[in-house]
Amino acid sequence: MAPSPLAVKRRREAERPPIIGTPSKTGSEGKEKKKNSESKFLNLIYMVVGFLWYTLTGLWKKPNDYQLEAKIILTKGNYTPGEFVVRVTRTEQAFGTNPPQKVTNQDKSFRGELRNVGQQEVYETLQQAIKAKGIQGSKGYFLATRLGYDTIAIDPEQMIPSQNW
């Protein structure tokens, strides 16, 4: 008995590789691009407002007696609350000494590096605190007060328990 024409057709279709078509633009993709450009513009506005606000308020703010002032080389410094939790991560380096420590807040609106140059006391105190009480000796969470656009005050003695971010 010969196979039915429908069975032959299905077998041939199964043997053929699937046809990959070129993606076509839909109306939703255009909207997504528009939203993306709007978010970039909004992000730029936040950066400008944050820069102006923290530059002006940084002229009067000073760290408390128990806090150390740290100057951060920012990669992103949007508007943040006055006090926030930062994660300080020690980076390991095979050569050289004193690699920069990565500083990030939870929503990643404040990111940068804490370098050793000109602030050895802060760098070494944080490094010792992270080695002694930090998570696996590589990262620690601290409460930070923002003093200026690229300046924060950290209390290295008060490490916050492990966060989940």
mmCIF file of N, CA and C in Angstrom, residues 59-128:
data_model
loop_
_atom_site.group_PDB
_atom_site.id
_atom_site.type_symbol
_atom_site.label_atom_id
_atom_site.label_comp_id
_atom_site.label_asym_id
_atom_site.label_seq_id
_atom_site.Cartn_x
_atom_site.Cartn_y
_atom_site.Cartn_z
ATOM 1 N N LEU A 59 29.777 71.950 49.261
ATOM 2 C CA LEU A 59 30.584 73.047 49.788
ATOM 3 C C LEU A 59 30.439 73.191 51.299
ATOM 4 N N TRP A 60 29.294 72.764 51.852
ATOM 5 C CA TRP A 60 29.035 72.955 53.278
ATOM 6 C C TRP A 60 29.084 71.665 54.081
ATOM 7 N N LYS A 61 28.880 70.519 53.462
ATOM 8 C CA LYS A 61 28.827 69.260 54.208
ATOM 9 C C LYS A 61 30.216 68.775 54.570
ATOM 10 N N LYS A 62 30.351 68.267 55.771
ATOM 11 C CA LYS A 62 31.599 67.676 56.260
ATOM 12 C C LYS A 62 31.259 66.333 56.921
ATOM 13 N N PRO A 63 32.194 65.386 56.926
ATOM 14 C CA PRO A 63 31.913 64.095 57.583
ATOM 15 C C PRO A 63 31.853 64.254 59.094
ATOM 16 N N ASN A 64 31.108 63.351 59.735
ATOM 17 C CA ASN A 64 31.028 63.349 61.200
ATOM 18 C C ASN A 64 32.356 62.879 61.780
ATOM 19 N N ASP A 65 32.450 62.909 63.105
ATOM 20 C CA ASP A 65 33.695 62.544 63.778
ATOM 21 C C ASP A 65 34.096 61.090 63.511
ATOM 22 N N TYR A 66 33.121 60.194 63.429
ATOM 23 C CA TYR A 66 33.407 58.776 63.286
ATOM 24 C C TYR A 66 33.492 58.337 61.816
ATOM 25 N N GLN A 67 33.256 59.237 60.889
ATOM 26 C CA GLN A 67 33.278 58.895 59.465
ATOM 27 C C GLN A 67 34.573 59.352 58.807
ATOM 28 N N LEU A 68 34.920 58.653 57.722
ATOM 29 C CA LEU A 68 36.079 59.030 56.927
ATOM 30 C C LEU A 68 35.607 59.513 55.561
ATOM 31 N N GLU A 69 36.237 60.572 55.084
ATOM 32 C CA GLU A 69 35.861 61.130 53.783
ATOM 33 C C GLU A 69 36.616 60.401 52.677
ATOM 34 N N ALA A 70 35.869 59.935 51.669
ATOM 35 C CA ALA A 70 36.478 59.195 50.562
ATOM 36 C C ALA A 70 36.093 59.862 49.246
ATOM 37 N N LYS A 71 37.082 60.097 48.416
ATOM 38 C CA LYS A 71 36.843 60.665 47.089
ATOM 39 C C LYS A 71 36.789 59.502 46.098
ATOM 40 N N ILE A 72 35.697 59.426 45.361
ATOM 41 C CA ILE A 72 35.436 58.312 44.456
ATOM 42 C C ILE A 72 35.624 58.782 43.017
ATOM 43 N N ILE A 73 36.250 57.950 42.204
ATOM 44 C CA ILE A 73 36.303 58.220 40.763
ATOM 45 C C ILE A 73 35.054 57.581 40.184
ATOM 46 N N LEU A 74 34.094 58.412 39.815
ATOM 47 C CA LEU A 74 32.773 57.931 39.423
ATOM 48 C C LEU A 74 32.737 57.434 37.988
ATOM 49 N N THR A 75 31.986 56.346 37.794
ATOM 50 C CA THR A 75 31.613 55.930 36.453
ATOM 51 C C THR A 75 30.153 56.278 36.219
ATOM 52 N N LYS A 76 29.395 56.382 37.314
ATOM 53 C CA LYS A 76 27.997 56.814 37.231
ATOM 54 C C LYS A 76 27.647 57.450 38.556
ATOM 55 N N GLY A 77 27.115 58.663 38.519
ATOM 56 C CA GLY A 77 26.814 59.369 39.758
ATOM 57 C C GLY A 77 25.503 60.117 39.690
ATOM 58 N N ASN A 78 24.404 59.390 39.461
ATOM 59 C CA ASN A 78 23.101 60.032 39.379
ATOM 60 C C ASN A 78 22.665 60.544 40.735
ATOM 61 N N TYR A 79 21.519 61.180 40.760
ATOM 62 C CA TYR A 79 20.941 61.680 41.995
ATOM 63 C C TYR A 79 20.600 60.501 42.898
ATOM 64 N N THR A 80 21.056 60.548 44.127
ATOM 65 C CA THR A 80 20.795 59.501 45.117
ATOM 66 C C THR A 80 20.332 60.157 46.407
ATOM 67 N N PRO A 81 19.761 59.389 47.329
ATOM 68 C CA PRO A 81 19.424 59.958 48.641
ATOM 69 C C PRO A 81 20.686 60.405 49.372
ATOM 70 N N GLY A 82 20.512 61.173 50.437
ATOM 71 C CA GLY A 82 21.655 61.664 51.202
ATOM 72 C C GLY A 82 22.435 60.556 51.868
ATOM 73 N N GLU A 83 21.739 59.517 52.345
ATOM 74 C CA GLU A 83 22.384 58.356 52.958
ATOM 75 C C GLU A 83 21.935 57.111 52.225
ATOM 76 N N PHE A 84 22.884 56.240 51.938
ATOM 77 C CA PHE A 84 22.561 55.000 51.244
ATOM 78 C C PHE A 84 23.615 53.960 51.582
ATOM 79 N N VAL A 85 23.320 52.712 51.275
ATOM 80 C CA VAL A 85 24.226 51.603 51.549
ATOM 81 C C VAL A 85 25.087 51.380 50.308
ATOM 82 N N VAL A 86 26.384 51.257 50.521
ATOM 83 C CA VAL A 86 27.291 50.966 49.413
ATOM 84 C C VAL A 86 27.965 49.621 49.645
ATOM 85 N N ARG A 87 28.243 48.952 48.550
ATOM 86 C CA ARG A 87 29.025 47.716 48.593
ATOM 87 C C ARG A 87 30.430 48.063 48.127
ATOM 88 N N VAL A 88 31.404 47.804 48.962
ATOM 89 C CA VAL A 88 32.795 48.044 48.614
ATOM 90 C C VAL A 88 33.419 46.677 48.348
ATOM 91 N N THR A 89 33.924 46.480 47.131
ATOM 92 C CA THR A 89 34.496 45.204 46.721
ATOM 93 C C THR A 89 35.982 45.369 46.485
ATOM 94 N N ARG A 90 36.764 44.538 47.162
ATOM 95 C CA ARG A 90 38.210 44.547 46.938
ATOM 96 C C ARG A 90 38.490 43.822 45.639
ATOM 97 N N THR A 91 39.368 44.371 44.828
ATOM 98 C CA THR A 91 39.764 43.696 43.601
ATOM 99 C C THR A 91 41.159 43.125 43.796
ATOM 100 N N GLU A 92 41.342 41.920 43.319
ATOM 101 C CA GLU A 92 42.640 41.260 43.417
ATOM 102 C C GLU A 92 43.427 41.550 42.153
ATOM 103 N N GLN A 93 44.697 41.806 42.327
ATOM 104 C CA GLN A 93 45.551 42.110 41.197
ATOM 105 C C GLN A 93 46.822 41.272 41.320
ATOM 106 N N ALA A 94 47.242 40.662 40.229
ATOM 107 C CA ALA A 94 48.406 39.786 40.269
ATOM 108 C C ALA A 94 49.711 40.577 40.368
ATOM 109 N N PHE A 95 49.730 41.773 39.855
ATOM 110 C CA PHE A 95 50.949 42.574 39.880
ATOM 111 C C PHE A 95 50.631 43.948 40.453
ATOM 112 N N GLY A 96 51.643 44.643 40.902
ATOM 113 C CA GLY A 96 51.441 45.977 41.462
ATOM 114 C C GLY A 96 50.849 45.907 42.853
ATOM 115 N N THR A 97 50.591 47.060 43.400
ATOM 116 C CA THR A 97 50.019 47.107 44.741
ATOM 117 C C THR A 97 48.795 47.999 44.742
ATOM 118 N N ASN A 98 47.939 47.754 45.681
ATOM 119 C CA ASN A 98 46.759 48.559 45.947
ATOM 120 C C ASN A 98 45.877 48.796 44.722
ATOM 121 N N PRO A 99 45.202 47.764 44.230
ATOM 122 C CA PRO A 99 44.252 47.970 43.140
ATOM 123 C C PRO A 99 43.040 48.745 43.653
ATOM 124 N N PRO A 100 42.301 49.409 42.789
ATOM 125 C CA PRO A 100 41.150 50.187 43.253
ATOM 126 C C PRO A 100 40.043 49.291 43.806
ATOM 127 N N GLN A 101 39.291 49.829 44.755
ATOM 128 C CA GLN A 101 38.145 49.114 45.312
ATOM 129 C C GLN A 101 36.893 49.620 44.604
ATOM 130 N N LYS A 102 36.032 48.697 44.194
ATOM 131 C CA LYS A 102 34.797 49.059 43.496
ATOM 132 C C LYS A 102 33.739 49.453 44.515
ATOM 133 N N VAL A 103 33.045 50.570 44.254
ATOM 134 C CA VAL A 103 31.997 51.069 45.140
ATOM 135 C C VAL A 103 30.701 51.157 44.331
ATOM 136 N N THR A 104 29.618 50.540 44.853
ATOM 137 C CA THR A 104 28.339 50.514 44.149
ATOM 138 C C THR A 104 27.208 50.579 45.158
ATOM 139 N N ASN A 105 26.113 51.277 44.819
ATOM 140 C CA ASN A 105 24.926 51.198 45.666
ATOM 141 C C ASN A 105 23.961 50.178 45.064
ATOM 142 N N GLN A 106 22.849 49.913 45.736
ATOM 143 C CA GLN A 106 21.990 48.800 45.349
ATOM 144 C C GLN A 106 21.362 48.979 43.972
ATOM 145 N N ASP A 107 20.856 50.150 43.657
ATOM 146 C CA ASP A 107 20.214 50.328 42.350
ATOM 147 C C ASP A 107 21.202 50.787 41.277
ATOM 148 N N LYS A 108 22.474 50.760 41.598
ATOM 149 C CA LYS A 108 23.572 51.061 40.670
ATOM 150 C C LYS A 108 23.479 52.459 40.058
ATOM 151 N N SER A 109 22.887 53.384 40.801
ATOM 152 C CA SER A 109 22.865 54.774 40.340
ATOM 153 C C SER A 109 24.112 55.515 40.822
ATOM 154 N N PHE A 110 24.894 54.882 41.676
ATOM 155 C CA PHE A 110 26.155 55.446 42.160
ATOM 156 C C PHE A 110 27.206 54.358 42.058
ATOM 157 N N ARG A 111 28.127 54.494 41.095
ATOM 158 C CA ARG A 111 29.177 53.499 40.893
ATOM 159 C C ARG A 111 30.503 54.200 40.672
ATOM 160 N N GLY A 112 31.563 53.581 41.160
ATOM 161 C CA GLY A 112 32.876 54.160 40.947
ATOM 162 C C GLY A 112 33.961 53.336 41.609
ATOM 163 N N GLU A 113 35.141 53.941 41.689
ATOM 164 C CA GLU A 113 36.301 53.282 42.269
ATOM 165 C C GLU A 113 36.907 54.146 43.357
ATOM 166 N N LEU A 114 37.353 53.500 44.412
ATOM 167 C CA LEU A 114 38.072 54.160 45.489
ATOM 168 C C LEU A 114 39.541 53.812 45.300
ATOM 169 N N ARG A 115 40.344 54.812 45.015
ATOM 170 C CA ARG A 115 41.766 54.580 44.757
ATOM 171 C C ARG A 115 42.589 54.988 45.970
ATOM 172 N N ASN A 116 43.802 54.504 46.026
ATOM 173 C CA ASN A 116 44.688 54.718 47.155
ATOM 174 C C ASN A 116 45.352 56.097 47.120
ATOM 175 N N VAL A 117 45.461 56.702 45.982
ATOM 176 C CA VAL A 117 46.222 57.937 45.815
ATOM 177 C C VAL A 117 45.588 59.078 46.613
ATOM 178 N N GLY A 118 46.342 59.613 47.566
ATOM 179 C CA GLY A 118 45.895 60.763 48.343
ATOM 180 C C GLY A 118 44.950 60.452 49.478
ATOM 181 N N GLN A 119 44.531 59.215 49.645
ATOM 182 C CA GLN A 119 43.612 58.860 50.733
ATOM 183 C C GLN A 119 43.937 57.464 51.271
ATOM 184 N N GLN A 120 45.181 57.318 51.673
ATOM 185 C CA GLN A 120 45.666 56.030 52.152
ATOM 186 C C GLN A 120 44.932 55.567 53.408
ATOM 187 N N GLU A 121 44.596 56.501 54.290
ATOM 188 C CA GLU A 121 43.934 56.129 55.537
ATOM 189 C C GLU A 121 42.585 55.466 55.268
ATOM 190 N N VAL A 122 41.778 56.074 54.422
ATOM 191 C CA VAL A 122 40.454 55.522 54.110
ATOM 192 C C VAL A 122 40.599 54.180 53.411
ATOM 193 N N TYR A 123 41.485 54.130 52.426
ATOM 194 C CA TYR A 123 41.676 52.919 51.632
ATOM 195 C C TYR A 123 42.103 51.749 52.521
ATOM 196 N N GLU A 124 43.109 51.963 53.346
ATOM 197 C CA GLU A 124 43.636 50.887 54.182
ATOM 198 C C GLU A 124 42.656 50.486 55.283
ATOM 199 N N THR A 125 41.937 51.453 55.854
ATOM 200 C CA THR A 125 40.967 51.141 56.904
ATOM 201 C C THR A 125 39.837 50.289 56.343
ATOM 202 N N LEU A 126 39.322 50.660 55.158
ATOM 203 C CA LEU A 126 38.261 49.859 54.536
ATOM 204 C C LEU A 126 38.784 48.472 54.148
ATOM 205 N N GLN A 127 39.986 48.412 53.643
ATOM 206 C CA GLN A 127 40.555 47.131 53.240
ATOM 207 C C GLN A 127 40.700 46.195 54.451
ATOM 208 N N GLN A 128 41.167 46.729 55.577
ATOM 209 C CA GLN A 128 41.312 45.909 56.788
ATOM 210 C C GLN A 128 39.950 45.463 57.312
#
